[in-house]
Coordinates of C-alpha atoms and ligand atoms in Angstrom, one line a residue:
M61 CA 181.8 84.7 64.5
S62 CA 179.4 81.9 65.8
I63 CA 178.7 81.5 69.5
P64 CA 180.2 78.2 69.8
E65 CA 183.3 79.6 68.3
N66 CA 183.4 83.0 70.9
I67 CA 183.4 80.4 73.6
K68 CA 186.3 78.3 71.7
K69 CA 188.2 81.2 71.6
L70 CA 187.3 82.7 74.9
K71 CA 188.3 79.6 76.9
S72 CA 191.5 79.2 74.9
E73 CA 192.5 83.2 76.4
I74 CA 191.9 82.2 79.7
P75 CA 193.7 80.3 82.7
Q76 CA 192.2 76.6 83.0
N77 CA 191.6 77.9 86.7
V78 CA 189.5 80.7 85.7
T79 CA 185.6 79.3 85.2
L80 CA 183.7 81.1 82.7
V81 CA 179.9 82.2 83.3
A82 CA 177.9 82.7 80.1
I83 CA 175.3 85.6 80.8
S84 CA 172.7 84.6 78.6
K85 CA 169.8 88.2 79.7
T86 CA 168.1 89.4 77.2
H87 CA 169.3 86.6 74.8
P88 CA 166.0 83.8 73.7
P89 CA 166.8 80.3 74.8
E90 CA 167.7 79.4 71.2
L91 CA 170.8 81.5 71.7
V92 CA 171.7 79.6 74.7
M93 CA 171.4 76.5 73.1
E94 CA 173.6 77.2 70.7
A95 CA 176.6 77.8 73.8
Y96 CA 175.4 74.7 75.0
K97 CA 176.1 72.8 71.9
G98 CA 179.3 74.7 71.7
G99 CA 180.1 72.4 75.4
Q100 CA 178.9 75.6 77.9
R101 CA 177.4 74.4 80.5
I102 CA 177.3 77.2 83.2
F103 CA 175.0 80.0 82.1
G104 CA 174.1 83.3 84.1
E105 CA 171.3 85.8 84.6
N106 CA 170.7 88.7 86.3
K107 CA 166.6 88.6 86.4
V108 CA 164.9 85.5 88.3
Q109 CA 161.6 86.1 86.0
E110 CA 164.2 85.4 82.9
L111 CA 165.9 83.0 84.6
V112 CA 163.3 80.9 85.7
P113 CA 161.3 80.0 82.0
K114 CA 164.9 79.4 81.0
Y115 CA 165.8 76.8 83.4
E116 CA 162.9 75.3 82.7
S117 CA 162.9 75.1 78.7
L118 CA 166.6 74.3 78.7
P119 CA 168.6 70.9 79.6
K120 CA 168.5 70.0 82.8
D121 CA 172.5 69.7 83.3
I122 CA 172.7 73.7 82.8
E123 CA 174.0 74.9 85.9
W124 CA 172.4 78.1 86.5
H125 CA 173.8 81.3 88.5
L126 CA 172.1 84.2 89.1
V127 CA 174.5 87.3 88.8
G128 CA 172.1 90.7 89.4
H129 CA 170.2 92.1 92.3
L130 CA 168.0 89.5 93.8
Q131 CA 164.7 90.6 96.1
T132 CA 163.7 88.6 98.8
N133 CA 160.3 88.1 98.3
K134 CA 161.4 85.9 95.2
V135 CA 164.3 84.2 96.2
K136 CA 161.8 81.3 96.4
Y137 CA 161.4 81.1 92.5
I138 CA 165.3 80.2 92.5
A139 CA 165.7 77.5 94.9
P140 CA 164.6 74.7 94.1
F141 CA 167.2 75.0 91.3
V142 CA 170.2 77.9 91.6
S143 CA 173.3 76.3 91.7
L144 CA 175.4 79.6 92.6
I145 CA 173.9 83.3 93.8
H146 CA 176.7 86.0 93.0
S147 CA 174.6 89.0 94.3
V148 CA 173.9 89.2 98.3
D149 CA 174.0 92.4 99.7
S150 CA 172.5 91.6 103.1
L151 CA 172.2 89.3 105.9
K152 CA 168.2 90.0 105.4
L153 CA 168.4 88.4 101.6
L154 CA 170.7 85.4 102.9
K155 CA 168.4 84.5 105.5
E156 CA 165.5 84.6 103.2
I157 CA 167.5 82.1 100.8
D158 CA 168.6 79.8 103.5
K159 CA 165.0 79.2 104.3
Q160 CA 164.0 78.6 100.9
A161 CA 167.3 76.5 100.9
K162 CA 166.0 74.0 104.0
K163 CA 162.8 74.1 102.7
N164 CA 164.7 72.1 99.1
N165 CA 166.8 70.0 101.2
K166 CA 169.6 71.6 100.1
V167 CA 172.6 74.2 100.8
I168 CA 172.5 77.3 97.9
R169 CA 176.3 78.5 97.2
C170 CA 176.4 81.8 97.8
L171 CA 178.4 85.1 97.4
F172 CA 178.8 88.7 98.5
Q173 CA 178.7 91.3 96.4
M174 CA 181.1 94.1 97.2
H175 CA 180.4 97.8 96.2
I176 CA 184.0 99.1 94.4
A177 CA 182.8 100.8 91.7
K178 CA 182.8 104.6 92.2
E179 CA 179.2 104.9 90.4
E180 CA 176.9 105.1 93.5
T181 CA 174.3 102.7 91.2
K182 CA 175.9 99.7 91.6
F183 CA 174.6 97.5 94.9
G184 CA 176.8 96.1 96.9
L185 CA 179.0 96.0 100.5
S186 CA 181.3 97.5 102.1
R187 CA 184.0 95.6 103.8
S188 CA 183.0 96.7 107.3
E189 CA 179.7 95.9 106.2
L190 CA 180.8 92.8 105.2
V191 CA 182.5 91.6 108.5
E192 CA 179.5 93.3 110.5
I193 CA 177.9 90.8 108.9
L194 CA 180.5 87.4 109.1
S195 CA 180.9 88.6 112.6
S196 CA 176.6 88.6 113.2
E197 CA 175.5 85.3 116.0
D198 CA 172.7 85.7 113.3
F199 CA 175.2 84.3 110.2
K200 CA 176.8 81.8 112.3
V201 CA 173.6 79.9 112.2
L202 CA 172.8 79.2 108.8
Q203 CA 173.4 76.4 107.7
N204 CA 172.0 75.8 104.2
I205 CA 174.0 78.4 103.2
Q206 CA 177.1 78.7 101.8
I207 CA 179.3 81.8 101.6
V208 CA 182.0 80.4 98.8
G209 CA 183.5 83.9 97.7
L210 CA 183.2 87.4 96.7
M211 CA 182.0 89.2 93.6
G212 CA 182.2 92.5 92.6
M213 CA 181.5 95.0 89.5
A214 CA 184.5 98.0 88.3
T215 CA 183.2 101.5 87.4
F216 CA 182.1 101.4 83.8
T217 CA 184.7 103.6 82.3
E218 CA 187.6 103.9 79.9
K219 CA 190.4 104.2 82.6
I220 CA 191.9 100.6 82.9
E221 CA 193.6 101.9 85.9
Q222 CA 191.0 102.8 88.4
V223 CA 189.2 99.3 87.0
R224 CA 192.4 97.7 87.9
K225 CA 192.9 99.5 91.4
E226 CA 188.8 98.6 92.2
F227 CA 189.5 94.7 91.3
N228 CA 192.6 95.0 93.3
E229 CA 190.8 96.4 96.1
L230 CA 188.4 93.5 96.1
V231 CA 191.1 91.2 95.9
N232 CA 192.7 92.1 98.9
T233 CA 189.1 91.5 101.2
F234 CA 188.7 88.8 99.3
T235 CA 192.4 87.4 100.8
Q236 CA 191.9 89.1 104.6
I237 CA 188.1 87.7 105.0
K238 CA 189.5 83.9 104.3
K239 CA 191.9 84.3 106.6
D240 CA 190.3 85.8 109.5
F241 CA 186.7 84.6 108.8
F242 CA 187.2 80.8 106.7
N243 CA 190.9 80.3 108.6
N244 CA 191.7 80.0 104.9
S245 CA 189.7 77.0 103.7
D246 CA 189.8 76.3 100.2
I247 CA 185.9 76.2 100.4
F248 CA 186.1 80.0 99.9
N249 CA 187.8 80.3 97.2
V250 CA 185.6 81.9 94.3
I251 CA 186.4 85.5 93.2
S252 CA 184.1 87.2 90.6
I253 CA 185.4 89.9 88.8
G254 CA 185.5 90.5 84.5
M255 CA 182.9 91.2 82.0
S256 CA 183.4 91.6 78.9
G257 CA 185.2 94.9 78.7
D258 CA 187.8 94.1 81.5
Y259 CA 188.1 90.4 82.2
K260 CA 191.8 90.6 81.2
V261 CA 192.4 92.9 83.7
A262 CA 190.4 91.2 86.6
I263 CA 192.7 87.4 85.5
E264 CA 195.4 89.6 85.8
E265 CA 194.6 90.6 89.4
G266 CA 193.2 87.2 90.4
S267 CA 189.3 86.5 89.0
T268 CA 188.5 82.8 89.1
M269 CA 185.6 83.4 87.8
I270 CA 184.5 85.9 84.7
R271 CA 180.9 86.8 83.6
V272 CA 181.0 87.1 80.0
G273 CA 177.8 88.0 78.0
S274 CA 178.3 90.7 74.7
I275 CA 181.6 88.6 73.3
I276 CA 179.4 85.2 73.7
F277 CA 176.2 86.4 72.7
G278 CA 176.8 89.9 70.6
E279 CA 175.6 93.3 72.1
R280 CA 172.1 93.2 73.4
N281 CA 169.0 95.4 72.5
Y282 CA 167.0 95.9 75.5
G283 CA 164.5 97.4 72.9
T284 CA 163.2 94.0 72.3
I285 CA 162.2 93.2 75.7
Ligands
LIG114 C1 175.8 91.7 81.9 C2 176.5 91.6 83.3 C3 177.3 90.8 83.3 C4 178.3 90.7 81.7 O1 177.9 91.8 81.1 P1 179.1 91.7 79.8 O2 179.6 93.2 79.2 O3 178.0 91.6 78.3 O4 180.2 90.9 79.5 C5 178.7 90.5 84.1 N1 177.6 90.6 85.3 C6 176.0 91.4 85.7 C7 176.1 91.0 87.0 C8 176.2 91.3 84.6 O5 174.6 92.3 84.8

């Protein structure tokens, strides 16, 4: 099937309230254009050095998300155009995003990335670390960021019940945090969980935003990068 057909099929399978972010990492701009012609406007990348050239060469009505780990010294390159940062995992990073957003006279929407997987290698905060950030005075004074939800990546495993448990844990944290820190405001409304291998479980557990690459663009070939 073609890229536009893959997108159409995926969109017909997911509920209307679930946003599809097409993860185009490692794929050339020509393939992003195919998805664009198929109607897709929201794309995600995991590296700043790949996101910037794609932003520059592709249509300006694309909404670009950063979904991978972000280093503080690279925030300035994406601040002018990024639409949502999924991977905030420290107060230090958030302060830098705020600073760069201010320079660009804008507010940058962000998600906190939560550590839900059993793998040590994955980034993200524990619930107590998140609570600590949200409770701090340093956080409360930030004016050019808007926290709109949480993101998580489940363990890479065939054990679907484990994945379900990890997603469920994140959704519980989301509900608690929304109540305790956001006064149940509708602004805090993004639960970014679900990738090609687990988006169905993620949606069953309450995902409102899925990040899908391989199902749309095919397998990634890291060898040629
Ligand atoms: C690569 C990536 C995805 C998409 O992965 P697929 O398995 O290809 O759907 C989603 N989220 C993040 C953070 C990624 O790095």
